[in-house]
PDB file of C-alpha atoms in Angstrom:
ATOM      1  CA  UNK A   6      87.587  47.657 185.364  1.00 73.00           C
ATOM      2  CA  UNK A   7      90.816  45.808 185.504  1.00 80.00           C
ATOM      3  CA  UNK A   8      89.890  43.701 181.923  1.00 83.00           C
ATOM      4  CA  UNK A   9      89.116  46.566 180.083  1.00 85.00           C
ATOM      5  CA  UNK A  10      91.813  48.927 181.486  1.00 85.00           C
ATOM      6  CA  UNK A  11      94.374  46.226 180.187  1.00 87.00           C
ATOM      7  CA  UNK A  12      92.486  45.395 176.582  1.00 88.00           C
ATOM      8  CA  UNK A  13      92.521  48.814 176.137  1.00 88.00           C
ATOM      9  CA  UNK A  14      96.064  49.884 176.906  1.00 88.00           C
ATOM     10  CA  UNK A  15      97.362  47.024 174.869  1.00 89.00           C
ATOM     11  CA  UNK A  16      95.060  47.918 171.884  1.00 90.00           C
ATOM     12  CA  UNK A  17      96.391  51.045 172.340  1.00 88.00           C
ATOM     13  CA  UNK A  18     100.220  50.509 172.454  1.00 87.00           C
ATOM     14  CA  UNK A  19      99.412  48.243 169.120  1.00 90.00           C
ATOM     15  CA  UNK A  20     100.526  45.644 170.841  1.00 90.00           C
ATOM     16  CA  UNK A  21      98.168  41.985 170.183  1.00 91.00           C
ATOM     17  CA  UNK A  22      97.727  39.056 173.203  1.00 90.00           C
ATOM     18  CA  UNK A  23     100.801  37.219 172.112  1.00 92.00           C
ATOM     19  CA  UNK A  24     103.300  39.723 172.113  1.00 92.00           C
ATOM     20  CA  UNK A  25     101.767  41.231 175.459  1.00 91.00           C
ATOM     21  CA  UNK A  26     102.387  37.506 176.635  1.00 92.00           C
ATOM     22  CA  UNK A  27     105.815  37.394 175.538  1.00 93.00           C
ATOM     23  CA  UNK A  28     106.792  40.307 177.374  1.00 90.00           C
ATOM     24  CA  UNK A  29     105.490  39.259 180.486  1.00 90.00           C
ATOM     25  CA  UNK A  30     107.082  35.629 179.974  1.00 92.00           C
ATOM     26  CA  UNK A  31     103.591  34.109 180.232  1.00 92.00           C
ATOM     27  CA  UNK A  32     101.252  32.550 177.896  1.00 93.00           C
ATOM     28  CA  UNK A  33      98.868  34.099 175.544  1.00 92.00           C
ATOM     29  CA  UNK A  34      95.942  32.559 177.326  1.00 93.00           C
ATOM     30  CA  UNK A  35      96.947  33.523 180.378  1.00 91.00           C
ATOM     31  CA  UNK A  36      96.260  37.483 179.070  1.00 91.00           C
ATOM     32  CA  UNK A  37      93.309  36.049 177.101  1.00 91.00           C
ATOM     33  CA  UNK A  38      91.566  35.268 180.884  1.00 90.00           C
ATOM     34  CA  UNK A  39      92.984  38.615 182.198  1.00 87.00           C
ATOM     35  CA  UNK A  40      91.029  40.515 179.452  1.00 88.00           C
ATOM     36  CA  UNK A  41      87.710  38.328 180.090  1.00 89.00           C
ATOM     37  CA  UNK A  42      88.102  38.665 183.636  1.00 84.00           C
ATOM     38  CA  UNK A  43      88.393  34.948 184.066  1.00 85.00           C
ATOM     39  CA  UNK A  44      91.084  35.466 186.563  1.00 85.00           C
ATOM     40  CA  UNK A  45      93.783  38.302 187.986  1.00 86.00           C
ATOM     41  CA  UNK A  46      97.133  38.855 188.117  1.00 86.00           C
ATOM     42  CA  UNK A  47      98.962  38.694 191.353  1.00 85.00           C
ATOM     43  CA  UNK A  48     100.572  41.919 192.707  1.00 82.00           C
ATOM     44  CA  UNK A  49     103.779  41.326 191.086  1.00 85.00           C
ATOM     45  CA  UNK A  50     102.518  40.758 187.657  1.00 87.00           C
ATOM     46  CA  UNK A  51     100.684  43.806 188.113  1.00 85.00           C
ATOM     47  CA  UNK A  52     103.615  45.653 188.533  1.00 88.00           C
ATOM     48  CA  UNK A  53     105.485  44.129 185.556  1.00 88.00           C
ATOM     49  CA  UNK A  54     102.193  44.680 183.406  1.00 88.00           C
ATOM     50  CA  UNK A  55     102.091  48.419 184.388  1.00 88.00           C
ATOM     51  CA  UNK A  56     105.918  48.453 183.347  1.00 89.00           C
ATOM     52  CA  UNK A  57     105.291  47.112 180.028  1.00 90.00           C
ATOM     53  CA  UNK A  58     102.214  48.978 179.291  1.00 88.00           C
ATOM     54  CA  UNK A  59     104.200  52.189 180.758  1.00 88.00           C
ATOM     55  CA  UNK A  60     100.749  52.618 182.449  1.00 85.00           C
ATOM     56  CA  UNK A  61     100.787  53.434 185.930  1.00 86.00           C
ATOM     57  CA  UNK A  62      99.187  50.480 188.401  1.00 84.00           C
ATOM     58  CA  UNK A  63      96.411  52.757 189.380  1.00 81.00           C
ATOM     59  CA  UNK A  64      94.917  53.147 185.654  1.00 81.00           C
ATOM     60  CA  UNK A  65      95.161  49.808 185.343  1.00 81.00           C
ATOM     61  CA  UNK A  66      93.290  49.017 188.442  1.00 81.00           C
ATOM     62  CA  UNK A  67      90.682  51.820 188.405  1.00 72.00           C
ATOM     63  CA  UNK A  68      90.364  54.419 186.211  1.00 60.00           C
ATOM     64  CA  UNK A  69      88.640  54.116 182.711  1.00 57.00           C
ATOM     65  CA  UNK A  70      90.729  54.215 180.183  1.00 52.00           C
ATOM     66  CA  UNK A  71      89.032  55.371 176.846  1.00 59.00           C
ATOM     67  CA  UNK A  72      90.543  54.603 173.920  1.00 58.00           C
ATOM     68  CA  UNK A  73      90.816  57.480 171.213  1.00 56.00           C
ATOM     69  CA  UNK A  74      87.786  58.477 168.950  1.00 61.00           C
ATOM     70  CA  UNK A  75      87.910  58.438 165.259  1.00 62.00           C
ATOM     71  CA  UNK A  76      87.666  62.039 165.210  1.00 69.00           C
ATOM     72  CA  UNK A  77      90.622  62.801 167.648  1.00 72.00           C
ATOM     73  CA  UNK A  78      92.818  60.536 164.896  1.00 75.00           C
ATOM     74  CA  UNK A  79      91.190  62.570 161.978  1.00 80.00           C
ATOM     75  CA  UNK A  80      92.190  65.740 163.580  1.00 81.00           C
ATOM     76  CA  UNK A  81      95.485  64.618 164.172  1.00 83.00           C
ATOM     77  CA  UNK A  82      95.743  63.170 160.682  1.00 83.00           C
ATOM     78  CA  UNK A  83      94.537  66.971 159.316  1.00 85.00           C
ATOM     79  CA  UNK A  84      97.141  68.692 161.377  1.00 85.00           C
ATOM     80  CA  UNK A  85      99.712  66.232 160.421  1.00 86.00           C
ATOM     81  CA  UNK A  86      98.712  66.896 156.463  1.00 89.00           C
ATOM     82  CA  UNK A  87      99.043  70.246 157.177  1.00 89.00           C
ATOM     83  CA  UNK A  88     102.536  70.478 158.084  1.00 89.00           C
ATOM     84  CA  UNK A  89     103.632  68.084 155.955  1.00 88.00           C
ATOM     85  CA  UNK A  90     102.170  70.828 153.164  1.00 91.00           C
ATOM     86  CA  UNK A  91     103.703  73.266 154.969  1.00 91.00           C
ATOM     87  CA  UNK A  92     107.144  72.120 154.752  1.00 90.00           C
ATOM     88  CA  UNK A  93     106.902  70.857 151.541  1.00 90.00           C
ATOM     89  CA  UNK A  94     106.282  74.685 150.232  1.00 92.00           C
ATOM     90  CA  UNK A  95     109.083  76.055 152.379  1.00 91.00           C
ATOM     91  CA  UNK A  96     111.341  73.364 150.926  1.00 90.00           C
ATOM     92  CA  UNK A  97     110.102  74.353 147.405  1.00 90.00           C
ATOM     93  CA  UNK A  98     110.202  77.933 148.510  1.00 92.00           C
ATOM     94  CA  UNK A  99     113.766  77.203 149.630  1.00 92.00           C
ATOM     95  CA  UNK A 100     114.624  75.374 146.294  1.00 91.00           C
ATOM     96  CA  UNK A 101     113.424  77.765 143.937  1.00 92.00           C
ATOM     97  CA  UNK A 102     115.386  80.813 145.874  1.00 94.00           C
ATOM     98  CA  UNK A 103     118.376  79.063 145.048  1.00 93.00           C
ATOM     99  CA  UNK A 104     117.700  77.868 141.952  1.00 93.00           C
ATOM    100  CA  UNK A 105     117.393  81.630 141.009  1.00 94.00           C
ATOM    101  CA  UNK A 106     120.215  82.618 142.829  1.00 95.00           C
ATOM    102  CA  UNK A 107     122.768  80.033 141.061  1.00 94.00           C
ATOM    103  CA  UNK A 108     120.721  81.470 137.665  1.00 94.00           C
ATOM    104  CA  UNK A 109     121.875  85.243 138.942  1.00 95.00           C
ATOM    105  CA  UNK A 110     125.319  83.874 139.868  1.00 93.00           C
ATOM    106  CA  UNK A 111     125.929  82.893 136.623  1.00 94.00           C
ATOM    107  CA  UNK A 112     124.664  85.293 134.765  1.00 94.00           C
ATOM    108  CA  UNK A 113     126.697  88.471 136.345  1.00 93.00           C
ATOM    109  CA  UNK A 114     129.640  86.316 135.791  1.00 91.00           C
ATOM    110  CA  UNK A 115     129.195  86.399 131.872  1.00 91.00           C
ATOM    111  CA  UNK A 116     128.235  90.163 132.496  1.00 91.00           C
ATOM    112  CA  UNK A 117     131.386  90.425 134.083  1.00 87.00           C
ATOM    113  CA  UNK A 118     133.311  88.658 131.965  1.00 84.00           C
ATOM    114  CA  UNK A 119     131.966  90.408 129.053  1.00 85.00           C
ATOM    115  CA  UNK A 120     132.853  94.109 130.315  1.00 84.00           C
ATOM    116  CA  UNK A 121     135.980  92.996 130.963  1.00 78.00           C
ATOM    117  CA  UNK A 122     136.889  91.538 127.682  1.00 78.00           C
ATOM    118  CA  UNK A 123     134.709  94.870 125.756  1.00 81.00           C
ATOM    119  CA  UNK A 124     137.047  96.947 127.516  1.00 77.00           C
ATOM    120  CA  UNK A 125     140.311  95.451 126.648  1.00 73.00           C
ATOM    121  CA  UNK A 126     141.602  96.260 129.942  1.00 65.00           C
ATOM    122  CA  UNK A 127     142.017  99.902 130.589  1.00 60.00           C
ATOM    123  CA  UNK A 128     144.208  99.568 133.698  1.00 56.00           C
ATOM    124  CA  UNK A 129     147.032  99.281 131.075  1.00 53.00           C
ATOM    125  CA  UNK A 130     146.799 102.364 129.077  1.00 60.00           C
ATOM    126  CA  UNK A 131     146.321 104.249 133.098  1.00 62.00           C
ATOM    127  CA  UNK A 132     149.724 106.767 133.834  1.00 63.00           C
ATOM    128  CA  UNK A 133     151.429 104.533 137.106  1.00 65.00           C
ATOM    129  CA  UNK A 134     153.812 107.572 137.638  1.00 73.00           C
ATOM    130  CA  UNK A 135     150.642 109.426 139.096  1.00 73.00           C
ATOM    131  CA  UNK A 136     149.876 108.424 142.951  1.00 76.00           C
ATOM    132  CA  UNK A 137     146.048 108.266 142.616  1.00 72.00           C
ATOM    133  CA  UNK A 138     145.905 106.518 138.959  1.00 71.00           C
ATOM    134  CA  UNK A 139     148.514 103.987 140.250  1.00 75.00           C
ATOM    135  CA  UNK A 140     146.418 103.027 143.068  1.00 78.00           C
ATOM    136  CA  UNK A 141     143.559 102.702 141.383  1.00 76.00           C
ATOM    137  CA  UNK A 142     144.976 100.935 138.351  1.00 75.00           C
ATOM    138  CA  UNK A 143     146.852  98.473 140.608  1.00 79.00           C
ATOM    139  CA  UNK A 144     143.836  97.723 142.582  1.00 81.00           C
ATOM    140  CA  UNK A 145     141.624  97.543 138.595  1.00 79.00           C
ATOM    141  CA  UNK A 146     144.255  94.923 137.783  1.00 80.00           C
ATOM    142  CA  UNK A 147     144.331  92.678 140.929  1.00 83.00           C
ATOM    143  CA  UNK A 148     140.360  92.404 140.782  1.00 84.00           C
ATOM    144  CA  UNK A 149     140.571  91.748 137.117  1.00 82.00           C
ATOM    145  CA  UNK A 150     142.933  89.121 137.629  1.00 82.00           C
ATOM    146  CA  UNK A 151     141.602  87.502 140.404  1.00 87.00           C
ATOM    147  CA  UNK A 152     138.180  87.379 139.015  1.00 85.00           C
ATOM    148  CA  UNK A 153     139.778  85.941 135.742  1.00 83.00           C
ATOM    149  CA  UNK A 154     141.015  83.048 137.915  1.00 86.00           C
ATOM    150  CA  UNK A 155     137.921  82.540 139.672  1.00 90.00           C
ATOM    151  CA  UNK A 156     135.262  82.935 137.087  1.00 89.00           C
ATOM    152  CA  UNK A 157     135.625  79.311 135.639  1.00 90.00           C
ATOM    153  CA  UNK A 158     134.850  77.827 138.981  1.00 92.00           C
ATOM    154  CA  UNK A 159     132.163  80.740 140.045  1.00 92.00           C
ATOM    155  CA  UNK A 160     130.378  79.582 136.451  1.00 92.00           C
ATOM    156  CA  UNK A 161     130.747  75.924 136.729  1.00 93.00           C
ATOM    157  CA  UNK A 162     129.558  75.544 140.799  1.00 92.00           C
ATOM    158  CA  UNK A 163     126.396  77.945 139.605  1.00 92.00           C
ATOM    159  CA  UNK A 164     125.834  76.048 136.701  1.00 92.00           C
ATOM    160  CA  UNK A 165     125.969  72.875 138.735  1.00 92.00           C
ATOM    161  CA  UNK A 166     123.706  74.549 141.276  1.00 91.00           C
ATOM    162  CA  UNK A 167     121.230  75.318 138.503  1.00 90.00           C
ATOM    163  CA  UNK A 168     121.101  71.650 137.593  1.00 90.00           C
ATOM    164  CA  UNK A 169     120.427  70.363 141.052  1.00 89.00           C
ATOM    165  CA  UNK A 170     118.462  72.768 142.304  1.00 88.00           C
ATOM    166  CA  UNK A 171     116.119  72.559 138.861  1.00 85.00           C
ATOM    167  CA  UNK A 172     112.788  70.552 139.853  1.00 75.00           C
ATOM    168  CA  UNK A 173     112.803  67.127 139.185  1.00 65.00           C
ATOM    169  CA  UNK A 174     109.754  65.362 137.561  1.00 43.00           C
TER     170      UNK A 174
END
């Protein structure tokens, strides 16, 4: 029990004689005769084995450890490939959302832009001296302006955003 418990927990760490040996400060033979069942380690090598293998002393010493079947890793592998797919379509999902939204960014401010140059600002020709037409015109004239000031950098960041968010080949 004890030879194949240890073969097999060290097989199944990936971990090969040597480097077992070097852990435990002992000699590659010396795990070599373990795993044939030449000869046993004492109780405190035991312990330190069970600490490398992060096994506890009782699998080592009696229960059967059974190392994983080909179609346990396959299954694994499938699920794996699945939500690696997965997450590659929600980051393309993600991507292309963007990519569309820079595209609409863009595009109402040319839209904007445009109206506002077609209508060769109409807040001017407006009567101030009336209350409601005053309000109104001022508030026409601070979104015009701001949006005048901000437009070159709303474009450029969207047009920026197009380019990185465009798919790569």
């Amino acid at each position: 029990m004890l030879k194949e418990n240890i073969k097999a927990i060290r097989k199944s760490k990936g971990l090969s004689q040597e480097e077992l040996a070097v852990r435990l400060n002992v000699v590659r033979q010396t795990v070599s005769k373990w795993e044939n069942g030449l000869s046993v380690p004492d109780s405190e090598m035991l312990i330190s084995l069970s600490e490398t293998l992060e096994t506890p002393v009782s699998t080592l010493l009696g229960e059967t450890v059974t190392e994983p079947e080909a179609d346990d890793l396959k299954a694994i592998s499938e699920k794996l490939e699945t939500i690696n797919l997965q997450l590659a379509q929600r980051k393309n999902t993600r991507r292309k959302v963007l990519h569309w939204l820079f595209i609409s960014l863009c595009a109402a401010t040319a839209i904007i832009t445009a109206v506002f140059a077609a209508t060769n600002s109409p807040y001017l020709g407006w009567d101030y001296g009336d209350p409601e037409t005053a309000v109104v015109g001022t508030a026409v004239h601070a979104l015009e302006w701001l949006f005048v000031r901000i437009a070159p950098v709303i474009f450029i960041g969207g047009a920026a955003g197009i380019v990185f968010t465009s798919r790569k080949a």
